[in-house]
Short mmCIF file of the C-alpha atoms (twelve columns), coordinates in Angstrom:
data_MODEL
# 
_entry.id   MODEL 
# 
loop_
_atom_site.group_PDB 
_atom_site.id 
_atom_site.type_symbol 
_atom_site.label_atom_id 
_atom_site.label_alt_id 
_atom_site.label_comp_id 
_atom_site.label_asym_id 
_atom_site.label_seq_id 
_atom_site.Cartn_x 
_atom_site.Cartn_y 
_atom_site.Cartn_z 
_atom_site.pdbx_PDB_model_num 
ATOM 1   C CA . MET A 1   7.728   21.512  24.920  1 
ATOM 2   C CA . GLU A 2   10.893  23.641  24.882  1 
ATOM 3   C CA . ASN A 3   13.023  20.709  23.637  1 
ATOM 4   C CA . ALA A 4   10.577  19.987  20.828  1 
ATOM 5   C CA . THR A 5   10.586  23.665  19.829  1 
ATOM 6   C CA . ASN A 6   14.382  23.845  19.819  1 
ATOM 7   C CA . ALA A 7   14.657  20.674  17.753  1 
ATOM 8   C CA . THR A 8   12.141  21.998  15.267  1 
ATOM 9   C CA . THR A 9   13.956  25.342  15.006  1 
ATOM 10  C CA . THR A 10  17.196  23.477  14.297  1 
ATOM 11  C CA . VAL A 11  15.488  21.533  11.520  1 
ATOM 12  C CA . THR A 12  14.095  24.712  9.978   1 
ATOM 13  C CA . SER A 13  17.464  26.461  10.021  1 
ATOM 14  C CA . ASN A 14  19.194  23.422  8.509   1 
ATOM 15  C CA . ILE A 15  16.644  23.267  5.699   1 
ATOM 16  C CA . ILE A 16  16.946  26.965  4.956   1 
ATOM 17  C CA . ARG A 17  20.757  26.777  4.800   1 
ATOM 18  C CA . GLY A 18  20.571  23.714  2.571   1 
ATOM 19  C CA . SER A 19  22.794  21.833  5.021   1 
ATOM 20  C CA . SER A 20  20.426  18.934  5.649   1 
ATOM 21  C CA . PRO A 21  22.397  15.663  5.823   1 
ATOM 22  C CA . SER A 22  19.965  14.178  3.323   1 
ATOM 23  C CA . HIS A 23  20.247  16.964  0.726   1 
ATOM 24  C CA . TYR A 24  21.924  14.605  -1.751  1 
ATOM 25  C CA . LEU A 25  18.778  12.465  -1.720  1 
ATOM 26  C CA . TRP A 26  16.742  15.574  -2.395  1 
ATOM 27  C CA . GLU A 27  18.196  15.715  -5.890  1 
ATOM 28  C CA . VAL A 28  16.839  12.220  -6.524  1 
ATOM 29  C CA . GLU A 29  13.491  13.110  -4.966  1 
ATOM 30  C CA . TYR A 30  13.099  16.207  -7.157  1 
ATOM 31  C CA . ILE A 31  12.768  13.781  -10.070 1 
ATOM 32  C CA . LEU A 32  11.224  10.688  -8.480  1 
ATOM 33  C CA . THR A 33  8.520   12.344  -6.369  1 
ATOM 34  C CA . PRO A 34  6.536   13.919  -9.247  1 
ATOM 35  C CA . LEU A 35  7.067   10.837  -11.429 1 
ATOM 36  C CA . LEU A 36  5.794   8.490   -8.721  1 
ATOM 37  C CA . LEU A 37  2.958   10.894  -7.946  1 
ATOM 38  C CA . LEU A 38  1.823   10.750  -11.565 1 
ATOM 39  C CA . LEU A 39  2.343   6.995   -11.796 1 
ATOM 40  C CA . GLY A 40  0.507   6.331   -8.537  1 
ATOM 41  C CA . GLY A 41  -2.394  8.638   -9.289  1 
ATOM 42  C CA . PHE A 42  -2.795  7.493   -12.884 1 
ATOM 43  C CA . GLY A 43  -2.215  3.775   -12.243 1 
ATOM 44  C CA . ASN A 44  -4.431  3.472   -9.179  1 
ATOM 45  C CA . SER A 45  -7.211  5.483   -10.865 1 
ATOM 46  C CA . LEU A 46  -7.075  3.150   -13.870 1 
ATOM 47  C CA . THR A 47  -7.198  0.155   -11.527 1 
ATOM 48  C CA . ILE A 48  -10.413 1.468   -9.964  1 
ATOM 49  C CA . ILE A 49  -11.961 1.978   -13.413 1 
ATOM 50  C CA . VAL A 50  -10.940 -1.500  -14.611 1 
ATOM 51  C CA . MET A 51  -12.253 -3.140  -11.425 1 
ATOM 52  C CA . ARG A 52  -15.611 -1.444  -12.003 1 
ATOM 53  C CA . SER A 53  -15.909 -2.933  -15.503 1 
ATOM 54  C CA . ALA A 54  -18.292 -5.786  -16.233 1 
ATOM 55  C CA . THR A 55  -15.408 -8.258  -16.391 1 
ATOM 56  C CA . PHE A 56  -14.235 -7.678  -12.823 1 
ATOM 57  C CA . ARG A 57  -16.967 -6.059  -10.744 1 
ATOM 58  C CA . ARG A 58  -18.678 -9.384  -10.007 1 
ATOM 59  C CA . LEU A 59  -15.520 -10.675 -8.318  1 
ATOM 60  C CA . PRO A 60  -15.392 -10.042 -4.534  1 
ATOM 61  C CA . VAL A 61  -11.653 -9.304  -4.749  1 
ATOM 62  C CA . SER A 62  -12.395 -6.354  -7.073  1 
ATOM 63  C CA . LYS A 63  -13.858 -4.422  -4.140  1 
ATOM 64  C CA . LEU A 64  -10.679 -5.000  -2.137  1 
ATOM 65  C CA . LEU A 65  -8.498  -3.878  -5.044  1 
ATOM 66  C CA . MET A 66  -10.612 -0.752  -5.542  1 
ATOM 67  C CA . ALA A 67  -10.427 0.118   -1.847  1 
ATOM 68  C CA . MET A 68  -6.656  -0.420  -1.809  1 
ATOM 69  C CA . SER A 69  -6.211  1.717   -4.927  1 
ATOM 70  C CA . LEU A 70  -8.289  4.487   -3.352  1 
ATOM 71  C CA . SER A 71  -6.141  4.413   -0.206  1 
ATOM 72  C CA . ASP A 72  -3.011  4.518   -2.370  1 
ATOM 73  C CA . VAL A 73  -4.291  7.493   -4.395  1 
ATOM 74  C CA . VAL A 74  -4.958  9.458   -1.198  1 
ATOM 75  C CA . LEU A 75  -1.583  8.500   0.249   1 
ATOM 76  C CA . ASN A 76  0.285   9.413   -2.941  1 
ATOM 77  C CA . LEU A 77  -1.251  12.885  -2.844  1 
ATOM 78  C CA . MET A 78  -0.184  13.349  0.795   1 
ATOM 79  C CA . LEU A 79  3.313   11.844  0.814   1 
ATOM 80  C CA . PRO A 80  5.066   14.818  -0.864  1 
ATOM 81  C CA . LEU A 81  3.883   17.083  1.973   1 
ATOM 82  C CA . ASN A 82  5.961   15.002  4.412   1 
ATOM 83  C CA . LYS A 83  9.176   15.557  2.449   1 
ATOM 84  C CA . SER A 84  11.799  18.026  3.626   1 
ATOM 85  C CA . PHE A 85  12.679  19.257  0.142   1 
ATOM 86  C CA . VAL A 86  9.029   20.249  -0.445  1 
ATOM 87  C CA . HIS A 87  9.047   22.378  2.725   1 
ATOM 88  C CA . HIS A 88  12.306  23.932  1.548   1 
ATOM 89  C CA . MET A 89  10.984  24.553  -1.966  1 
ATOM 90  C CA . ILE A 90  7.720   26.289  -0.979  1 
ATOM 91  C CA . GLY A 91  9.086   27.832  2.214   1 
ATOM 92  C CA . ILE A 92  6.216   26.680  4.440   1 
ATOM 93  C CA . ASP A 93  4.799   23.548  6.022   1 
ATOM 94  C CA . VAL A 94  1.265   23.536  4.633   1 
ATOM 95  C CA . ARG A 95  0.304   20.851  7.131   1 
ATOM 96  C CA . ALA A 96  0.730   23.443  9.881   1 
ATOM 97  C CA . LEU A 97  -1.700  26.078  8.589   1 
ATOM 98  C CA . SER A 98  -3.950  25.191  11.535  1 
ATOM 99  C CA . SER A 99  -3.912  22.865  14.523  1 
ATOM 100 C CA . GLY A 100 -6.988  21.024  13.258  1 
ATOM 101 C CA . GLY A 101 -5.476  20.707  9.795   1 
ATOM 102 C CA . CYS A 102 -2.325  19.170  11.275  1 
ATOM 103 C CA . LYS A 103 -4.330  16.552  13.146  1 
ATOM 104 C CA . LEU A 104 -6.580  15.865  10.154  1 
ATOM 105 C CA . PHE A 105 -3.579  15.459  7.840   1 
ATOM 106 C CA . PHE A 106 -1.935  12.762  9.935   1 
ATOM 107 C CA . TRP A 107 -5.268  11.060  10.667  1 
ATOM 108 C CA . ILE A 108 -5.925  10.643  6.942   1 
ATOM 109 C CA . ASN A 109 -2.264  9.778   6.305   1 
ATOM 110 C CA . ARG A 110 -2.151  7.023   8.921   1 
ATOM 111 C CA . LEU A 111 -5.577  5.700   7.912   1 
ATOM 112 C CA . ALA A 112 -4.648  5.512   4.213   1 
ATOM 113 C CA . LYS A 113 -1.311  3.845   4.961   1 
ATOM 114 C CA . THR A 114 -2.629  1.208   7.315   1 
ATOM 115 C CA . THR A 115 -5.802  0.376   5.395   1 
ATOM 116 C CA . SER A 116 -3.652  -0.147  2.298   1 
ATOM 117 C CA . SER A 117 -1.477  -2.583  4.275   1 
ATOM 118 C CA . TRP A 118 -4.397  -4.574  5.628   1 
ATOM 119 C CA . LEU A 119 -6.231  -4.607  2.322   1 
ATOM 120 C CA . ILE A 120 -3.220  -6.459  0.891   1 
ATOM 121 C CA . VAL A 121 -3.614  -8.883  3.791   1 
ATOM 122 C CA . LEU A 122 -7.330  -9.364  3.023   1 
ATOM 123 C CA . ILE A 123 -6.540  -9.910  -0.663  1 
ATOM 124 C CA . THR A 124 -3.914  -12.493 0.281   1 
ATOM 125 C CA . VAL A 125 -6.364  -14.282 2.588   1 
ATOM 126 C CA . GLU A 126 -8.927  -14.321 -0.237  1 
ATOM 127 C CA . ARG A 127 -6.302  -15.869 -2.536  1 
ATOM 128 C CA . PHE A 128 -5.321  -18.382 0.162   1 
ATOM 129 C CA . ILE A 129 -8.924  -19.542 0.454   1 
ATOM 130 C CA . ALA A 130 -9.279  -19.767 -3.345  1 
ATOM 131 C CA . VAL A 131 -6.121  -21.896 -3.639  1 
ATOM 132 C CA . TRP A 132 -6.443  -24.100 -0.546  1 
ATOM 133 C CA . LEU A 133 -10.233 -24.371 -0.320  1 
ATOM 134 C CA . PRO A 134 -11.467 -24.016 -3.909  1 
ATOM 135 C CA . MET A 135 -14.728 -25.888 -3.243  1 
ATOM 136 C CA . ARG A 136 -15.645 -23.593 -0.338  1 
ATOM 137 C CA . ALA A 137 -14.238 -20.344 -1.719  1 
ATOM 138 C CA . LYS A 138 -17.509 -19.203 -3.319  1 
ATOM 139 C CA . PHE A 139 -19.273 -19.522 0.046   1 
ATOM 140 C CA . ILE A 140 -16.542 -17.681 1.992   1 
ATOM 141 C CA . ASN A 141 -15.325 -15.051 -0.491  1 
ATOM 142 C CA . THR A 142 -18.693 -13.368 -0.935  1 
ATOM 143 C CA . ASP A 143 -19.607 -9.723  -1.519  1 
ATOM 144 C CA . ARG A 144 -21.303 -9.603  1.867   1 
ATOM 145 C CA . ASN A 145 -18.242 -10.871 3.745   1 
ATOM 146 C CA . VAL A 146 -15.993 -8.470  1.857   1 
ATOM 147 C CA . CYS A 147 -18.231 -5.500  2.707   1 
ATOM 148 C CA . VAL A 148 -18.323 -6.501  6.387   1 
ATOM 149 C CA . ALA A 149 -14.514 -6.818  6.437   1 
ATOM 150 C CA . LEU A 150 -14.107 -3.376  4.842   1 
ATOM 151 C CA . ILE A 151 -16.499 -1.691  7.295   1 
ATOM 152 C CA . LEU A 152 -14.740 -3.260  10.289  1 
ATOM 153 C CA . LEU A 153 -11.283 -2.419  8.946   1 
ATOM 154 C CA . TYR A 154 -11.977 1.242   8.218   1 
ATOM 155 C CA . GLY A 155 -14.102 1.713   11.338  1 
ATOM 156 C CA . MET A 156 -11.618 0.286   13.856  1 
ATOM 157 C CA . LEU A 157 -8.586  2.005   12.343  1 
ATOM 158 C CA . ALA A 158 -10.422 5.339   12.060  1 
ATOM 159 C CA . VAL A 159 -11.219 5.271   15.788  1 
ATOM 160 C CA . PHE A 160 -7.695  4.167   16.768  1 
ATOM 161 C CA . PHE A 161 -5.953  6.853   14.733  1 
ATOM 162 C CA . GLY A 162 -8.562  9.476   15.601  1 
ATOM 163 C CA . TYR A 163 -7.802  9.122   19.306  1 
ATOM 164 C CA . TRP A 164 -4.042  9.080   18.668  1 
ATOM 165 C CA . CYS A 165 -4.075  12.200  16.492  1 
ATOM 166 C CA . SER A 166 -6.320  14.097  18.923  1 
ATOM 167 C CA . TRP A 167 -3.470  14.543  21.409  1 
ATOM 168 C CA . ALA A 168 -0.261  13.445  19.660  1 
ATOM 169 C CA . ASP A 169 -0.019  15.703  16.582  1 
ATOM 170 C CA . ARG A 170 0.588   19.414  17.185  1 
ATOM 171 C CA . VAL A 171 1.815   22.554  15.453  1 
ATOM 172 C CA . ILE A 172 5.094   23.709  17.020  1 
ATOM 173 C CA . ASP A 173 6.971   26.709  15.629  1 
ATOM 174 C CA . ASN A 174 4.936   26.613  12.383  1 
ATOM 175 C CA . ILE A 175 5.726   22.934  11.777  1 
ATOM 176 C CA . CYS A 176 3.218   20.082  12.088  1 
ATOM 177 C CA . ILE A 177 4.852   17.544  14.399  1 
ATOM 178 C CA . MET A 178 3.719   13.928  14.216  1 
ATOM 179 C CA . ASN A 179 3.498   12.143  17.582  1 
ATOM 180 C CA . SER A 180 5.032   15.118  19.387  1 
ATOM 181 C CA . ARG A 181 5.076   13.420  22.811  1 
ATOM 182 C CA . PRO A 182 3.215   16.169  24.701  1 
ATOM 183 C CA . PRO A 183 3.799   16.469  28.463  1 
ATOM 184 C CA . GLY A 184 1.937   13.750  30.354  1 
ATOM 185 C CA . PHE A 185 1.597   11.588  27.222  1 
ATOM 186 C CA . GLU A 186 5.227   10.490  26.784  1 
ATOM 187 C CA . HIS A 187 4.660   6.848   27.683  1 
ATOM 188 C CA . LEU A 188 1.375   6.690   25.785  1 
ATOM 189 C CA . SER A 189 3.113   8.208   22.741  1 
ATOM 190 C CA . GLU A 190 5.633   5.364   22.760  1 
ATOM 191 C CA . ILE A 191 2.890   2.743   23.039  1 
ATOM 192 C CA . PHE A 192 0.860   4.211   20.166  1 
ATOM 193 C CA . LEU A 193 3.925   4.661   17.957  1 
ATOM 194 C CA . LEU A 194 4.934   1.026   18.376  1 
ATOM 195 C CA . GLY A 195 1.313   -0.056  17.954  1 
ATOM 196 C CA . GLY A 196 1.003   1.988   14.772  1 
ATOM 197 C CA . LEU A 197 4.184   0.479   13.323  1 
ATOM 198 C CA . LEU A 198 2.989   -3.023  14.158  1 
ATOM 199 C CA . LEU A 199 -0.351  -2.347  12.453  1 
ATOM 200 C CA . TYR A 200 1.182   -0.624  9.432   1 
ATOM 201 C CA . SER A 201 4.133   -2.851  8.614   1 
ATOM 202 C CA . PHE A 202 5.364   -5.620  10.887  1 
ATOM 203 C CA . ILE A 203 2.171   -7.629  11.531  1 
ATOM 204 C CA . PRO A 204 0.936   -7.393  7.899   1 
ATOM 205 C CA . SER A 205 4.415   -8.390  6.641   1 
ATOM 206 C CA . ILE A 206 4.511   -11.498 8.847   1 
ATOM 207 C CA . ILE A 207 1.013   -12.523 7.760   1 
ATOM 208 C CA . LEU A 208 1.851   -11.952 4.093   1 
ATOM 209 C CA . LEU A 209 5.043   -14.010 4.288   1 
ATOM 210 C CA . ILE A 210 3.233   -16.930 5.946   1 
ATOM 211 C CA . PHE A 211 0.139   -16.993 3.737   1 
ATOM 212 C CA . ASN A 212 1.995   -16.358 0.489   1 
ATOM 213 C CA . GLY A 213 4.460   -19.085 1.409   1 
ATOM 214 C CA . LEU A 214 1.533   -21.488 1.801   1 
ATOM 215 C CA . ILE A 215 0.020   -20.326 -1.501  1 
ATOM 216 C CA . ILE A 216 3.307   -20.849 -3.345  1 
ATOM 217 C CA . TYR A 217 3.679   -24.296 -1.760  1 
ATOM 218 C CA . LYS A 218 0.168   -25.300 -2.825  1 
ATOM 219 C CA . LEU A 219 0.631   -24.065 -6.390  1 
ATOM 220 C CA . ALA A 220 4.004   -25.833 -6.659  1 
ATOM 221 C CA . THR A 221 2.650   -29.168 -5.411  1 
ATOM 222 C CA . ARG A 222 -0.352  -28.851 -7.700  1 
ATOM 223 C CA . ARG A 223 1.905   -28.271 -10.689 1 
ATOM 224 C CA . LYS A 224 4.055   -31.286 -9.781  1 
ATOM 225 C CA . ARG A 225 0.925   -33.410 -9.505  1 
ATOM 226 C CA . ILE A 226 -0.476  -32.225 -12.844 1 
ATOM 227 C CA . ALA A 227 2.781   -32.738 -14.794 1 
ATOM 228 C CA . PRO A 228 2.964   -36.559 -14.425 1 
ATOM 229 C CA . GLU A 229 -0.741  -36.844 -15.197 1 
ATOM 230 C CA . SER A 230 -0.230  -34.902 -18.417 1 
ATOM 231 C CA . ASN A 231 2.645   -37.194 -19.456 1 
ATOM 232 C CA . THR A 232 0.706   -40.410 -18.846 1 
ATOM 233 C CA . THR A 233 -2.571  -39.312 -20.420 1 
ATOM 234 C CA . ASN A 234 -3.224  -41.048 -23.768 1 
ATOM 235 C CA . SER A 235 -4.565  -39.315 -26.850 1 
ATOM 236 C CA . THR A 236 -8.086  -40.713 -26.318 1 
ATOM 237 C CA . SER A 237 -8.471  -39.208 -22.845 1 
ATOM 238 C CA . ILE A 238 -7.053  -35.889 -24.053 1 
ATOM 239 C CA . SER A 239 -9.633  -35.695 -26.794 1 
ATOM 240 C CA . ALA A 240 -12.374 -36.666 -24.355 1 
ATOM 241 C CA . GLN A 241 -11.319 -33.909 -21.910 1 
ATOM 242 C CA . PRO A 242 -10.255 -30.728 -23.703 1 
ATOM 243 C CA . ARG A 243 -7.330  -28.829 -22.315 1 
ATOM 244 C CA . SER A 244 -9.480  -25.741 -21.803 1 
ATOM 245 C CA . VAL A 245 -11.778 -27.753 -19.524 1 
ATOM 246 C CA . ARG A 246 -8.975  -29.368 -17.533 1 
ATOM 247 C CA . ASN A 247 -7.333  -26.012 -16.855 1 
ATOM 248 C CA . THR A 248 -10.517 -24.038 -16.116 1 
ATOM 249 C CA . HIS A 249 -9.697  -23.544 -12.456 1 
ATOM 250 C CA . THR A 250 -5.948  -24.031 -12.207 1 
ATOM 251 C CA . ALA A 251 -4.740  -21.604 -14.892 1 
ATOM 252 C CA . PRO A 252 -6.728  -18.479 -13.859 1 
ATOM 253 C CA . ASN A 253 -6.127  -19.146 -10.173 1 
ATOM 254 C CA . SER A 254 -2.400  -19.568 -10.728 1 
ATOM 255 C CA . LYS A 255 -2.064  -16.396 -12.811 1 
ATOM 256 C CA . THR A 256 -4.123  -14.316 -10.397 1 
ATOM 257 C CA . SER A 257 -2.168  -15.731 -7.460  1 
ATOM 258 C CA . VAL A 258 1.164   -14.848 -9.085  1 
ATOM 259 C CA . MET A 259 -0.037  -11.275 -9.610  1 
ATOM 260 C CA . LEU A 260 -1.190  -10.836 -6.014  1 
ATOM 261 C CA . ILE A 261 1.896   -12.555 -4.592  1 
ATOM 262 C CA . SER A 262 4.083   -10.059 -6.449  1 
ATOM 263 C CA . VAL A 263 2.059   -7.183  -4.965  1 
ATOM 264 C CA . ALA A 264 2.380   -8.618  -1.457  1 
ATOM 265 C CA . MET A 265 6.131   -9.182  -1.757  1 
ATOM 266 C CA . SER A 266 6.723   -5.681  -3.121  1 
ATOM 267 C CA . PHE A 267 4.867   -4.331  -0.087  1 
ATOM 268 C CA . VAL A 268 7.100   -6.259  2.336   1 
ATOM 269 C CA . VAL A 269 10.299  -5.160  0.590   1 
ATOM 270 C CA . LEU A 270 9.390   -1.505  0.038   1 
ATOM 271 C CA . VAL A 271 7.472   -0.634  3.222   1 
ATOM 272 C CA . THR A 272 9.642   -2.338  5.851   1 
ATOM 273 C CA . PRO A 273 12.496  0.231   5.563   1 
ATOM 274 C CA . ASN A 274 10.101  3.025   6.550   1 
ATOM 275 C CA . ALA A 275 9.053   1.110   9.651   1 
ATOM 276 C CA . VAL A 276 12.712  0.482   10.481  1 
ATOM 277 C CA . ALA A 277 13.445  4.218   10.075  1 
ATOM 278 C CA . ASN A 278 10.680  4.969   12.577  1 
ATOM 279 C CA . ILE A 279 12.131  2.424   15.020  1 
ATOM 280 C CA . VAL A 280 15.610  3.979   14.714  1 
ATOM 281 C CA . SER A 281 14.121  7.413   15.330  1 
ATOM 282 C CA . PHE A 282 12.147  6.064   18.300  1 
ATOM 283 C CA . ILE A 283 15.289  4.573   19.860  1 
ATOM 284 C CA . ARG A 284 17.068  7.917   19.430  1 
ATOM 285 C CA . LYS A 285 14.128  9.705   21.107  1 
ATOM 286 C CA . GLU A 286 13.527  11.802  17.980  1 
ATOM 287 C CA . THR A 287 10.615  12.525  15.665  1 
ATOM 288 C CA . MET A 288 11.504  10.887  12.358  1 
ATOM 289 C CA . LEU A 289 10.081  13.538  10.032  1 
ATOM 290 C CA . GLU A 290 11.910  16.355  11.852  1 
ATOM 291 C CA . THR A 291 15.173  14.687  12.885  1 
ATOM 292 C CA . THR A 292 18.518  16.310  11.976  1 
ATOM 293 C CA . ASP A 293 20.651  13.272  12.781  1 
ATOM 294 C CA . PRO A 294 22.602  12.422  9.586   1 
ATOM 295 C CA . VAL A 295 21.978  8.671   9.718   1 
ATOM 296 C CA . THR A 296 18.293  8.873   10.621  1 
ATOM 297 C CA . ALA A 297 17.571  11.706  8.172   1 
ATOM 298 C CA . SER A 298 19.218  9.855   5.273   1 
ATOM 299 C CA . LEU A 299 17.382  6.660   6.189   1 
ATOM 300 C CA . ARG A 300 14.132  8.645   6.344   1 
ATOM 301 C CA . GLU A 301 14.556  10.158  2.884   1 
ATOM 302 C CA . ALA A 302 15.449  6.800   1.296   1 
ATOM 303 C CA . ALA A 303 12.598  5.041   3.116   1 
ATOM 304 C CA . GLN A 304 10.095  7.651   1.930   1 
ATOM 305 C CA . ILE A 305 11.124  7.070   -1.679  1 
ATOM 306 C CA . LEU A 306 10.583  3.315   -1.270  1 
ATOM 307 C CA . GLU A 307 7.286   3.887   0.528   1 
ATOM 308 C CA . GLN A 308 5.936   6.064   -2.275  1 
ATOM 309 C CA . LEU A 309 7.116   3.471   -4.801  1 
ATOM 310 C CA . SER A 310 5.217   0.787   -2.890  1 
ATOM 311 C CA . HIS A 311 1.954   2.716   -3.243  1 
ATOM 312 C CA . SER A 312 2.583   3.588   -6.909  1 
ATOM 313 C CA . VAL A 313 3.836   0.387   -8.517  1 
ATOM 314 C CA . ASN A 314 0.874   -1.987  -8.079  1 
ATOM 315 C CA . PHE A 315 -0.701  -1.038  -11.400 1 
ATOM 316 C CA . ILE A 316 2.483   -2.035  -13.240 1 
ATOM 317 C CA . LEU A 317 2.525   -5.385  -11.429 1 
ATOM 318 C CA . TYR A 318 -1.102  -6.012  -12.400 1 
ATOM 319 C CA . VAL A 319 -0.334  -5.272  -16.054 1 
ATOM 320 C CA . LEU A 320 2.833   -7.402  -16.140 1 
ATOM 321 C CA . CYS A 321 1.453   -10.432 -14.301 1 
ATOM 322 C CA . ASN A 322 -2.174  -10.739 -15.398 1 
ATOM 323 C CA . LYS A 323 -3.373  -10.921 -19.007 1 
ATOM 324 C CA . ARG A 324 -7.002  -10.461 -17.996 1 
ATOM 325 C CA . PHE A 325 -6.176  -7.151  -16.347 1 
ATOM 326 C CA . ARG A 326 -4.060  -6.118  -19.358 1 
ATOM 327 C CA . ASP A 327 -6.988  -6.819  -21.642 1 
ATOM 328 C CA . GLY A 328 -9.216  -4.692  -19.429 1 
ATOM 329 C CA . VAL A 329 -6.819  -1.755  -19.666 1 
ATOM 330 C CA . ILE A 330 -6.459  -2.141  -23.444 1 
ATOM 331 C CA . THR A 331 -10.236 -2.229  -23.827 1 
ATOM 332 C CA . MET A 332 -10.487 1.134   -22.078 1 
ATOM 333 C CA . PHE A 333 -8.238  2.820   -24.641 1 
ATOM 334 C CA . LYS A 334 -9.158  0.865   -27.741 1 
ATOM 335 C CA . ILE A 335 -11.066 2.883   -30.336 1 
ATOM 336 C CA . ASN A 336 -14.366 1.224   -31.150 1 
ATOM 337 C CA . LYS A 337 -14.360 0.656   -34.892 1 
ATOM 338 C CA . THR A 338 -17.449 -1.513  -35.040 1 
ATOM 339 C CA . HIS A 339 -19.856 1.448   -35.219 1 
ATOM 340 C CA . PRO A 340 -19.760 3.655   -38.356 1 
ATOM 341 C CA . ASN A 341 -19.756 7.419   -38.131 1 
ATOM 342 C CA . ASN A 342 -23.358 8.539   -38.383 1 
ATOM 343 C CA . HIS A 343 -22.710 12.279  -38.479 1 
ATOM 344 C CA . ASN A 344 -22.654 12.439  -42.294 1 
# 
């Protein structure tokens, strides 16, 4: 208890003096944090609206994308409160206004983070089934199965993080300490920290790399198989089977798969550094968000920027990689000129 208090006091004094080893990154965060907050909030909110439109809402994957966007919106609103420069700027850790508020903050934070990770996994599995088992996909990727998966995901993670936060997160010297390793819980704190990192980053990343690798392999072999057939097809058979009919399943599936693969890969690249920063802090027997070690603090600040980017950039990837989604966004903002003004 005394060690944790002393460490926290050291952090506070360093922040007040402006001598934090990561203060150079603060200058970058002063600009990037509000920009990413706006991008994440605006982009993920638009994604939810587009997924609720008539074009998308019948697709089971739309529910997964809406749930992931909701988790990302919540996380984007909370991430700035974990940043040292925000504490320095407002002069208080708002997470520490009460003991219950501290626990609730990190419960929601962990739940939003980890559900976002596993929703990407569920989306990737849905895409894997659509690409590898196209004839069975409509029987597996159903609304009912998606709803069951969402209930199980949120329910199990809520219980896991609820128990963890109930004893691990505490207010010490007016600072909300995540996984504070209270007396008698030191070993359990280590187990839950490693378990949380596995659930948040490492296990989802491994699954995403494997399944997306299989999806890319399947799409590549399918394209190689289609190319020779296109070259050997005579004009009579082409006229008998229109191109639009031959590409009914392959073109949309390929484009949607490319979009979701890009989202999955951005997650692996942008979220892994934050997990590594937590591991480094764990090895040094420190709390990552309050550490004053120059290497760990700099790694933390850089990892937090990448983490916020990961939960803000999906909307841009959807727009760049999927014409159907682009059209849905354009439709939202397009002025309807088909109806005359009847106020005359």
